[in-house]
Short mmCIF file of C-alpha atoms in Angstrom, two decimals:
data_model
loop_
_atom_site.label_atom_id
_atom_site.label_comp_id
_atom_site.label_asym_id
_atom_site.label_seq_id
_atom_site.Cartn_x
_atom_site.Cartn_y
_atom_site.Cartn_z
CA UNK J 1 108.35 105.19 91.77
CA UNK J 2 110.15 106.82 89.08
CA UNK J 3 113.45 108.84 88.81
CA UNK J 4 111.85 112.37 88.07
CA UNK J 5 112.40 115.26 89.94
CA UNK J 6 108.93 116.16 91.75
CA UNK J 7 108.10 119.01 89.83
CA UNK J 8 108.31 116.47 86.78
CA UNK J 9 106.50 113.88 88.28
CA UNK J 10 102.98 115.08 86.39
CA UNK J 11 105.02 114.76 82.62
CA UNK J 12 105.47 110.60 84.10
CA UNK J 13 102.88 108.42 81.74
CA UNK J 14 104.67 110.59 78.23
CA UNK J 15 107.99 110.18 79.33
CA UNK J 16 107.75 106.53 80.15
CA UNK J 17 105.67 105.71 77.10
CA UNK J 18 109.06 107.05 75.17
CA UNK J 19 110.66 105.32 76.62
CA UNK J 20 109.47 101.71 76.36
CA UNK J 21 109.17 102.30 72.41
CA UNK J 22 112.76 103.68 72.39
CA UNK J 23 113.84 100.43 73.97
CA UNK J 24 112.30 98.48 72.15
CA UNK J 25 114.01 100.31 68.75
CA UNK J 26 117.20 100.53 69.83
CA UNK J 27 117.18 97.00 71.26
CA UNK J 28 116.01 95.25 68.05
CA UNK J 29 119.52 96.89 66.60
CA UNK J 30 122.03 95.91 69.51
CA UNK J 31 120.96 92.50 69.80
CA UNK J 32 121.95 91.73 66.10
CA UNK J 33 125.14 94.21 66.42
CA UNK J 34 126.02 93.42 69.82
CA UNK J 35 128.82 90.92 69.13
CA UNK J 36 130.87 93.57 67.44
CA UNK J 37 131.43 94.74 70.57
CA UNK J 38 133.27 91.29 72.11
CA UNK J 39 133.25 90.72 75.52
CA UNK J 40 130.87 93.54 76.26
CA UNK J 41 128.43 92.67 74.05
CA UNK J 42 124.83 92.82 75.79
CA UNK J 43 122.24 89.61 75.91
CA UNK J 44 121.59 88.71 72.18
CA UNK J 45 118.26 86.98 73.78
CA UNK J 46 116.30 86.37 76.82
CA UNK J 47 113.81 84.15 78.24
CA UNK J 48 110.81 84.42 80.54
CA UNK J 49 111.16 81.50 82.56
CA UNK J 50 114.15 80.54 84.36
CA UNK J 51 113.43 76.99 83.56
CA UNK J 52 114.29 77.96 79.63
CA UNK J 53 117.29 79.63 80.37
CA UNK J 54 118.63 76.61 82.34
CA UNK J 55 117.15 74.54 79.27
CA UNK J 56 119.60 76.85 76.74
CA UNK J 57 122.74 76.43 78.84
CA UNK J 58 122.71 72.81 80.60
CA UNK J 59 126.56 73.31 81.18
CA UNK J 60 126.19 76.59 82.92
CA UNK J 61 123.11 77.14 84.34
CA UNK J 62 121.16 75.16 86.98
CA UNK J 63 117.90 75.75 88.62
CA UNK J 64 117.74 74.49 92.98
CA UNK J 65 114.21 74.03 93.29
CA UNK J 66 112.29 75.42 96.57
CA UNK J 67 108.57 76.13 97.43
CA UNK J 68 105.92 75.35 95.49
CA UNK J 69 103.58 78.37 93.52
CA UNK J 70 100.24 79.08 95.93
CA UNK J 71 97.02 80.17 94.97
CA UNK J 72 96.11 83.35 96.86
CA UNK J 73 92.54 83.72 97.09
CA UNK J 74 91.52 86.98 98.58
CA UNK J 75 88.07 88.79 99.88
CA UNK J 76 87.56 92.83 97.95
CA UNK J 77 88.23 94.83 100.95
CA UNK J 78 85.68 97.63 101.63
CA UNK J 79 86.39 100.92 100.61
CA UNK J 80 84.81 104.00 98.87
CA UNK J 81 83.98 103.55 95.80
CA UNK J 82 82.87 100.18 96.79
CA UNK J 83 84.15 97.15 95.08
CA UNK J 84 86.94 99.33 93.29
CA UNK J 85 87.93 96.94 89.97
CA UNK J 86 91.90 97.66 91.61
CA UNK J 87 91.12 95.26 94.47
CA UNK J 88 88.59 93.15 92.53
CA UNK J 89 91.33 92.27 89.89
CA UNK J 90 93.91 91.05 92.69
CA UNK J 91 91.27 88.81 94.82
CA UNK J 92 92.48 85.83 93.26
CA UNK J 93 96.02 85.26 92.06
CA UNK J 94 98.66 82.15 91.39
CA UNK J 95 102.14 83.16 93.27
CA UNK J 96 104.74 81.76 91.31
CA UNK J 97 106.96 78.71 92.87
CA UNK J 98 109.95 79.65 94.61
CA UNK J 99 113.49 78.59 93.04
CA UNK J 100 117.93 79.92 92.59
CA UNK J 101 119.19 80.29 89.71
CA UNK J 102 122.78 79.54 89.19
CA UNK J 103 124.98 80.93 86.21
CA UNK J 104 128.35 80.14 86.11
CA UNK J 105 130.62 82.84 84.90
CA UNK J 106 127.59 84.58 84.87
CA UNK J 107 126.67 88.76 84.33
CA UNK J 108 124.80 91.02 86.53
CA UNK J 109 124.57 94.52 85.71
CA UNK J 110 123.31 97.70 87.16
CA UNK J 111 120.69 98.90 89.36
CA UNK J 112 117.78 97.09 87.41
CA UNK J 113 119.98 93.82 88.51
CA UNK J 114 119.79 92.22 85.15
CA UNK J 115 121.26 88.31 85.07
CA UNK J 116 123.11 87.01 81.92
CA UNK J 117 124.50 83.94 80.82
CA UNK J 118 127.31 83.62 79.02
CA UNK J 119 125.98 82.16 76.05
CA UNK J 120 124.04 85.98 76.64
CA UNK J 121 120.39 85.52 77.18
CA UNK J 122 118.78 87.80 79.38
CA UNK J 123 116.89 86.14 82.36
CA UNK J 124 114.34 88.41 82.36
CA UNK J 125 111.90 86.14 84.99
CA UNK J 126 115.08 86.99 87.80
CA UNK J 127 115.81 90.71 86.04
CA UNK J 128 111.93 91.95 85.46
CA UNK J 129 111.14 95.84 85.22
CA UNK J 130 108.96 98.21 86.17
CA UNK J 131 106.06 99.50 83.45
CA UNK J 132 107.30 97.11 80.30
CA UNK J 133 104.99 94.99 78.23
CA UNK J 134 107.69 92.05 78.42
CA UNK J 135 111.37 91.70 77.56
CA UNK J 136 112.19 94.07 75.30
CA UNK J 137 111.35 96.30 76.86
CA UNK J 138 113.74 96.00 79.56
CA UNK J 139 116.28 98.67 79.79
CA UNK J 140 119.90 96.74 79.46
CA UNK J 141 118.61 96.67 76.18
CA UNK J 142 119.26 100.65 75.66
CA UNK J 143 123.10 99.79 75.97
CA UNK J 144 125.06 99.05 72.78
CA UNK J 145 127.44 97.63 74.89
CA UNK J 146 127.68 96.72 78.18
CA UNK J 147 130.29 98.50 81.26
CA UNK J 148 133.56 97.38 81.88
CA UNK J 149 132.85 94.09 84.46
CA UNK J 150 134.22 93.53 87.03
CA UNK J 151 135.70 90.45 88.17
CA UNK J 152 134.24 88.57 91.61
CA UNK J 153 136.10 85.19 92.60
CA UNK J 154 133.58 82.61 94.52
CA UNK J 155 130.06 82.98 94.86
CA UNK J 156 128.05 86.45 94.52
CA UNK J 157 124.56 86.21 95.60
CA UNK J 158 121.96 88.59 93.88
CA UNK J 159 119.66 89.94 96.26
CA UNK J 160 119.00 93.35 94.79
CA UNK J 161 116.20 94.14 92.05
CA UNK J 162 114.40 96.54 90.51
CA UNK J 163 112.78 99.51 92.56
CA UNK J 164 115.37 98.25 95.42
CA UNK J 165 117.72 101.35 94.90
CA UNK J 166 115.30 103.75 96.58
CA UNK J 167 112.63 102.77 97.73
CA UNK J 168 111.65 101.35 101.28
CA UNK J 169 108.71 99.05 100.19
CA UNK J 170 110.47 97.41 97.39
CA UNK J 171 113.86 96.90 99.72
CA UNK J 172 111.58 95.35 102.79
CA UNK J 173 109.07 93.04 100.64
CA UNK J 174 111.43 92.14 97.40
CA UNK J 175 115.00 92.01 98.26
CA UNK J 176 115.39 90.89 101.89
CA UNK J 177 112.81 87.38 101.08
CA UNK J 178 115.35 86.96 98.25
CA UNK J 179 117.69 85.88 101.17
CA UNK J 180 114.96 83.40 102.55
CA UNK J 181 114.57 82.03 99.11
CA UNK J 182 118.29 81.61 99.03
CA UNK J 183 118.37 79.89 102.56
CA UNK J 184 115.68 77.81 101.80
CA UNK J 185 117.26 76.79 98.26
CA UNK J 186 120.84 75.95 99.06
CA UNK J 187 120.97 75.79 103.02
CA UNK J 188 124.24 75.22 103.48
CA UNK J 189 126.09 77.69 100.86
CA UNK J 190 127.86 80.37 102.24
CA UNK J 191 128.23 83.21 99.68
CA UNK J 192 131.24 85.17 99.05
CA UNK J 193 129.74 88.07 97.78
CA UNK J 194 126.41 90.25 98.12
CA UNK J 195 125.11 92.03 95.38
CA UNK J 196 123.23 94.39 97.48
CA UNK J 197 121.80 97.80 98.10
CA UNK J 198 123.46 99.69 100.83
CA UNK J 199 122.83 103.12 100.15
CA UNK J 200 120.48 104.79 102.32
CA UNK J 201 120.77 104.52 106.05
CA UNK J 202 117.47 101.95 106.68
CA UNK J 203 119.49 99.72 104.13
CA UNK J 204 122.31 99.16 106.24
CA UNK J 205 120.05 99.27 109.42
CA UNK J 206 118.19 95.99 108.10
CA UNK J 207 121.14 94.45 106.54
CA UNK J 208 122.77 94.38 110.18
CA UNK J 209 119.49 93.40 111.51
CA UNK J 210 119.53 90.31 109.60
CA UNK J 211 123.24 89.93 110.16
CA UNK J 212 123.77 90.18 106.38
CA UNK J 213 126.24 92.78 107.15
CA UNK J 214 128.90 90.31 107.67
CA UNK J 215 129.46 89.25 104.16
CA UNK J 216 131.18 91.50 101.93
CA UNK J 217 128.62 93.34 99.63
CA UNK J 218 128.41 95.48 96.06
CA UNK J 219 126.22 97.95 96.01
CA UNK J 220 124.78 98.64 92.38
CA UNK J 221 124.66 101.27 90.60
CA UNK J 222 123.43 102.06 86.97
CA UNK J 223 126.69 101.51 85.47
CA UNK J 224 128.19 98.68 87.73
CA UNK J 225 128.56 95.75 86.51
CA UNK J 226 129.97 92.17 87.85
CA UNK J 227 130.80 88.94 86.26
CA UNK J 228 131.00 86.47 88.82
CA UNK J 229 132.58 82.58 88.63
CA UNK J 230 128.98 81.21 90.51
CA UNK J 231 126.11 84.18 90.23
CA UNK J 232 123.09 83.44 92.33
CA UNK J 233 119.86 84.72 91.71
CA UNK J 234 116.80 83.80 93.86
CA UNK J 235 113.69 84.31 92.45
CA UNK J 236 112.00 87.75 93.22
CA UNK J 237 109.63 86.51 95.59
CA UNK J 238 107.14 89.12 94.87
CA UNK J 239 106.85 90.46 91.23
CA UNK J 240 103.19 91.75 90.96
CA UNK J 241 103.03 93.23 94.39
CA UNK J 242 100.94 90.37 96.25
CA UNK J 243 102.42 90.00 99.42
CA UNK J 244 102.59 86.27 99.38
CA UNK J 245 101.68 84.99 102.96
CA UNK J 246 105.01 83.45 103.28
CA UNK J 247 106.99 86.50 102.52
CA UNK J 248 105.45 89.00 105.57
CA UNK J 249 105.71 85.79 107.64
CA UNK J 250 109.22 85.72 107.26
CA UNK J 251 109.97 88.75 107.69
CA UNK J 252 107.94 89.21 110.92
CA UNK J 253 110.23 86.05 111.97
CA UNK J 254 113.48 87.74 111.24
CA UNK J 255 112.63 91.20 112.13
CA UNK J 256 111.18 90.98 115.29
CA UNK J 257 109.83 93.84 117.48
CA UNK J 258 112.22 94.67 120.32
CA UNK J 259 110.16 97.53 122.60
CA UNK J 260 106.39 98.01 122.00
CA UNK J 261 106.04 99.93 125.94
CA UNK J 262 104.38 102.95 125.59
CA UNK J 263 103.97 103.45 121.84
CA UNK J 264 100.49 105.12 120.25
CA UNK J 265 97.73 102.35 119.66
CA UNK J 266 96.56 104.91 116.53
CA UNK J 267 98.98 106.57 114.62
CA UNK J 268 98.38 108.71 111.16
CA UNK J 269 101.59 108.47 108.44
CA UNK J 270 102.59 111.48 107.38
CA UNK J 271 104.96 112.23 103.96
CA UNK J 272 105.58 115.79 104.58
CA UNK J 273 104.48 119.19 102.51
CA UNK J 274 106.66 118.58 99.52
CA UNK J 275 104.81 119.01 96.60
CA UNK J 276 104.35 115.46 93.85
CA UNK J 277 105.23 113.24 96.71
CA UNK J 278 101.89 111.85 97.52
CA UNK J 279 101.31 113.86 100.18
CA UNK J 280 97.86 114.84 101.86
CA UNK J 281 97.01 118.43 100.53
CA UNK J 282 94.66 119.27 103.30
CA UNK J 283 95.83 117.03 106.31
CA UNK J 284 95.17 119.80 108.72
CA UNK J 285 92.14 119.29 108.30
CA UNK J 286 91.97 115.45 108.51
CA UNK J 287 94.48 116.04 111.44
CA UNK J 288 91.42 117.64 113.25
CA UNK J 289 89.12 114.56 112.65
CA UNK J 290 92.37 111.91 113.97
CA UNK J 291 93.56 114.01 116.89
CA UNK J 292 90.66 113.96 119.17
CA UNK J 293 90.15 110.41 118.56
CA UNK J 294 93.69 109.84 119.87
CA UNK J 295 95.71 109.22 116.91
CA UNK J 296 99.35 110.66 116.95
CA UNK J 297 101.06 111.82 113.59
CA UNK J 298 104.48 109.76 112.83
CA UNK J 299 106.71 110.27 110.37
CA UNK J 300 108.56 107.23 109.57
CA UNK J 301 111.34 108.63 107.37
CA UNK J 302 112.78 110.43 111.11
CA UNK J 303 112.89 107.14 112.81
CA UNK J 304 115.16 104.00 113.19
CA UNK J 305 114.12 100.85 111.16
CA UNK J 306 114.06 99.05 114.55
CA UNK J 307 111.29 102.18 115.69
CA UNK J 308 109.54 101.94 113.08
CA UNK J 309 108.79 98.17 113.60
CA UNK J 310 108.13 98.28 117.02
CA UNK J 311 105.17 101.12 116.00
CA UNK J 312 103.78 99.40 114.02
CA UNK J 313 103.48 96.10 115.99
CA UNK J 314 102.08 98.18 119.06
CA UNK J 315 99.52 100.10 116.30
CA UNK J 316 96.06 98.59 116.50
CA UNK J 317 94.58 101.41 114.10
CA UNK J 318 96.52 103.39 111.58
CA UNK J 319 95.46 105.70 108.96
CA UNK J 320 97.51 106.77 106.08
CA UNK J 321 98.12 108.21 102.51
CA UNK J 322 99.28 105.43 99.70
CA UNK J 323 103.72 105.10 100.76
CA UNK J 324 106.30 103.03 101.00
CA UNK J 325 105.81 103.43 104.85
CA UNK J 326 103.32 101.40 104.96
CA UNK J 327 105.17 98.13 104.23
CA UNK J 328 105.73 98.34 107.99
CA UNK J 329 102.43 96.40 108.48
CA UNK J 330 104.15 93.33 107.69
CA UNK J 331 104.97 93.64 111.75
CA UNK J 332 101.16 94.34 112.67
CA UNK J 333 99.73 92.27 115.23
CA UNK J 334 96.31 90.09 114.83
CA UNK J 335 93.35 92.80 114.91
CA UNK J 336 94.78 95.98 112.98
CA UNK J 337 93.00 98.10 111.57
CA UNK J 338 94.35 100.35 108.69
CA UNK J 339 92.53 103.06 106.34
CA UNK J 340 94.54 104.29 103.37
CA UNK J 341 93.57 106.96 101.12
CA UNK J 342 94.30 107.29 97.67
CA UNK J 343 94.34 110.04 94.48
CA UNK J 344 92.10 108.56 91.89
CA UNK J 345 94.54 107.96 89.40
CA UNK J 346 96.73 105.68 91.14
CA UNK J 347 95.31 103.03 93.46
CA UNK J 348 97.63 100.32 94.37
CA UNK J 349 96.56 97.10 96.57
CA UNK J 350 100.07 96.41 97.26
CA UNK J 351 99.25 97.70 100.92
CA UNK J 352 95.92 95.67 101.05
CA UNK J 353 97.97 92.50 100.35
CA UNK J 354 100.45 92.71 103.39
CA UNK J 355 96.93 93.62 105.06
CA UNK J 356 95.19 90.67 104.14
CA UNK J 357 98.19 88.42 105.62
CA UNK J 358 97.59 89.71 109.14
CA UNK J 359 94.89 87.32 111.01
CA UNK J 360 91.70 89.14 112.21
CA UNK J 361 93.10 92.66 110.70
CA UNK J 362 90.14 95.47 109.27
CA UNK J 363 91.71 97.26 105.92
CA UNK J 364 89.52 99.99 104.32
CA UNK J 365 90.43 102.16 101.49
CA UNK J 366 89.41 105.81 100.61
CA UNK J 367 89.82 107.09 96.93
CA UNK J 368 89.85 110.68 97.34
CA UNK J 369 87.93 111.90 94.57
CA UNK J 370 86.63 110.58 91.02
CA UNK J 371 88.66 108.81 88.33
CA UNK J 372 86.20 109.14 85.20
CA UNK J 373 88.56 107.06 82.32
CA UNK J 374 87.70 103.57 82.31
CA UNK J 375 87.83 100.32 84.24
CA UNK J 376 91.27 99.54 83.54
CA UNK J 377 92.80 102.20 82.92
CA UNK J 378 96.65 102.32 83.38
CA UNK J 379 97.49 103.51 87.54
CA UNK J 380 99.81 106.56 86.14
CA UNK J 381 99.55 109.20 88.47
CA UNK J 382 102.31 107.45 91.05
CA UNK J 383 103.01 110.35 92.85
CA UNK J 384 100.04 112.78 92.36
CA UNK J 385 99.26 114.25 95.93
CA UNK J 386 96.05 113.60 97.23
CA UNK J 387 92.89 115.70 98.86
CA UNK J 388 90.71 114.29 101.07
CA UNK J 389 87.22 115.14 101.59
CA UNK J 390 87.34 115.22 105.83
CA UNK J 391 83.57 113.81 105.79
CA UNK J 392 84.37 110.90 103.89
CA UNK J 393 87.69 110.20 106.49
CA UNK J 394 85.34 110.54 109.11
CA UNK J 395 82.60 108.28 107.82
CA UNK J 396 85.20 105.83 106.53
CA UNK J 397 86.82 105.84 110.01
CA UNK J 398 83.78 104.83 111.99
CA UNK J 399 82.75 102.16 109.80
CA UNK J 400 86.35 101.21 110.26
CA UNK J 401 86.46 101.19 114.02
CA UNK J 402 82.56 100.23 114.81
#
C-alpha cells in the first residue's frame, strides 16, 4: 500500500514510476560520493543473496542456516474470469530456504529496514522493497548520507521490514515469522534489542501475545537509524506474497484462538465508505444478497487482535473485498470457505495463498468488472474501490456454498 493520501491514490503508477528512475539517478551519484561523507556514508554496494554478502565480509558477517527452500505447487482457484493469469502465474513457486544473518557492527536504517555491513554493502535479499526492478532501486539509495546512528550495545534483532509500518497483512505474515526464523536459527540467543514496529495498537496487541513485549524494542521510523555491535536479520520469510505453508502454521501455533462460543459462522468484511480505500461502492446492495443468507457484517479495524482471531477460526464462510483483514484466515479452521472480490486492475493472490494452506478450505474469487490491457499487465490500481455486480455475488456465492 502506498503513502498517498486517498484522494491521491489514483496519481499512484506516475508517481512511483518517478520515483524508481529518480533512485536509480541519484543513487548511481552517492554511491561513488558517499565516502565524502565519513561515517555516514550510505552502502557503496549491495548484494542479492545473503550468501554473497557473508562471502564479501568473512570477518563480520555470518550466515546460521535453517529450513530448507520448498516447492509450492498450487491448484488455479475458481473464480470469474475463470483461470485469471494472476492465480495461474503463482500455482507453482520455489520458497526460498530459511536462514539469520549476522553483521557485526552492523547498520539498520529506517522504516524500509535496510541492513549494512560495515565494509557498506547493502543486503538487499534481508532489506527488499516494494515496486523496484532490483537494488537500485531501493530507496536508502535517495540519501546522500545516512542519519545520525545510534548506538545499541549487545544484540538487536531485526524483525521489522518493508510494508510492516502500516499495514496489518504485512505485520501478521512478514514480521512476526521473522521471530520463528530467528528461534529456529539460533535457539538459544536471547536478544538485547528488538528492532520492531510498535506503532499502532494491534502491534503491541500481538507483540504481547507472543510475549515479545518483554524485550526492549526500537520502533523505526524513516529517519531512525541504529548501528548495533551483533545485528540480526532473519530472512523475510515471505517476499513475493506466497504464504509458505510453514509460515500460517506457525502462526496458528502461536496465536491461538481463545473464545470461538457464539461467534457468526458467515461473516462479510467491511472497509468502510471512505473513498480510494478499496472499499465496496455498492455493498448495500450486496448486503441484501449476504443478510438473508445469514452472514453478519464485521469490521475488523473496531475489534481486538485476540477478536479478530477467534472470528475467524469460528467463520466457516466469509466473503470480502481484497484487505489486509483478510490475513486473519491464517486462523481458519479445515472447511472454510472464502469469496473475495476484486477491482480489475489490481488482483492480488496473496489472500488465495493463506487460503490454499487451510486443509479442505473452498476459495473463489470475483473480479468486479473488465480489465482490457494485457495479460501481464502491472497490478497498479492498489487501492481503487471496487463495484460489484450483485448477480455475479450471488451466482459466485452458490457455486461457492453448493
Amino acid at each position: 500500500m502506498s503513502r498517498l493520501p486517498s484522494a491521491l491514490q489514483p496519481a499512484w503508477p506516475v508517481l512511483k514510476r518517478g520515483h524508481r528512475l529518480a533512485t536509480r539517478a541519484t543513487g548511481a551519484v552517492h554511491r561513488r560520493t558517499g565516502f565524502l561523507t565519513g561515517e555516514r556514508a550510505g552502502p557503496a554496494r549491495a548484494t542479492v543473496r545473503a550468501e554473497a554478502t557473508a562471502a564479501l565480509e568473512p570477518d563480520r558477517v555470518r550466515l546460521h542456516p535453517g529450513g530448507p527452500a520448498v516447492l509450492l505447487d498450487r491448484q488455479v482457484p475458481p473464480g470469474s474470469p475463470k483461470d485469471h493469469w494472476v492465480f495461474r502465474d503463482r500455482a507453482r513457486f520455489e520458497v526460498d530456504r530459511r536462514y539469520t544473518l549476522e553483521i557485526r557492527d552492523g547498520v539498520v536504517v529506517g522504516d524500509y529496514s535496510a541492513h549494512i555491513t560495515p565494509g557498506g554493502t547493502l543486503d538487499y535479499e534481508t532489506s527488499t522493497y516494494f515496486g523496484v526492478d532490483g537494488w537500485p532501486e531501493h530507496p536508502v539509495f535517495l540519501r546522500s548520507r545516512l542519519p545520525r546512528a545510534e548506538h545499541v550495545e549487545g544484540t538487536l534483532l531485526s524483525l521489522a521490514t518493508r510494508g510492516s509500518a502500516a499495514n496489518y497483512y504485512h505485520f501478521l505474515l512478514d514480521v512476526l515469522p521473522r521471530w520463528g526464523v530467528f528461534r529456529e536459527c539460533l535457539p538459544e540467543l536471547e536478544p538485547d534489542v528488538l528492532w520492531l514496529n510498535t506503532g499502532s495498537r494491534y502491534m503491541r496487541e500481538l507483540i504481547g501475545l507472543l510475549g515479545l513485549d518483554r524485550y526492549p524494542a526500537i520502533s523505526p521510523g524513516r529517519h531512525t537509524t541504529v548501528r548495533a555491535d551483533r545485528l540480526l536479520a532473519p530472512c523475510i520469510p515471505n517476499p513475493h506474497l506466497m504464504a509458505p505453508t510453514w509460515t500460517t502454521g506457525w502462526l496458528k501455533d502461536n496465536l491461538p484462538a481463545r473464545d470461538v462460543a457464539g461467534r457468526p459462522r458467515r461473516i462479510y468484511l467491511t472497509r468502510g465508505s471512505a473513498r480510494n480505500t478499496r472499499r465496496l461502492v455498492n455493498e448495500a446492495e450486496v448486503l441484501e444478497i449476504l443478510e438473508p443468507l445469514g452472514f453478519v457484517v464485521l469490521d475488523p479495524g473496531t475489534l481486538t487482535v485476540q477478536e479478530q482471531i477467534d472470528h475467524f477460526t469460528a467463520a466457516e464462510v466469509i466473503v470480502a473485498p481484497h484487505g489486509a483483514a483478510l490475513a486473519n484466515l491464517a486462523f481458519c479452521g479445515p472447511g472454510v470457505r472464502v469469496l473475495e472480490l476484486f477491482a480489475p486492475r489490481y488482483v492480488n493472490p496473496c489472500y488465495w495463498t493463506i487460503a490454499d494452506n487451510i486443509p479442505d478450505a473452498r476459495y473463489r474469487y470475483l473480479v468486479c468488472g473488465t480489465d482490457a490491457r494485457r495479460e501481464g499487465a502491472p497490478m497498479q490500481g492498489v487501492l481503487t474501490d471496487i463495484t460489484a455486480d450483485p448477480a455475479a455475488v450471488r451466482s459466485a456465492l452458490e457455486e461457492l456454498l453448493s
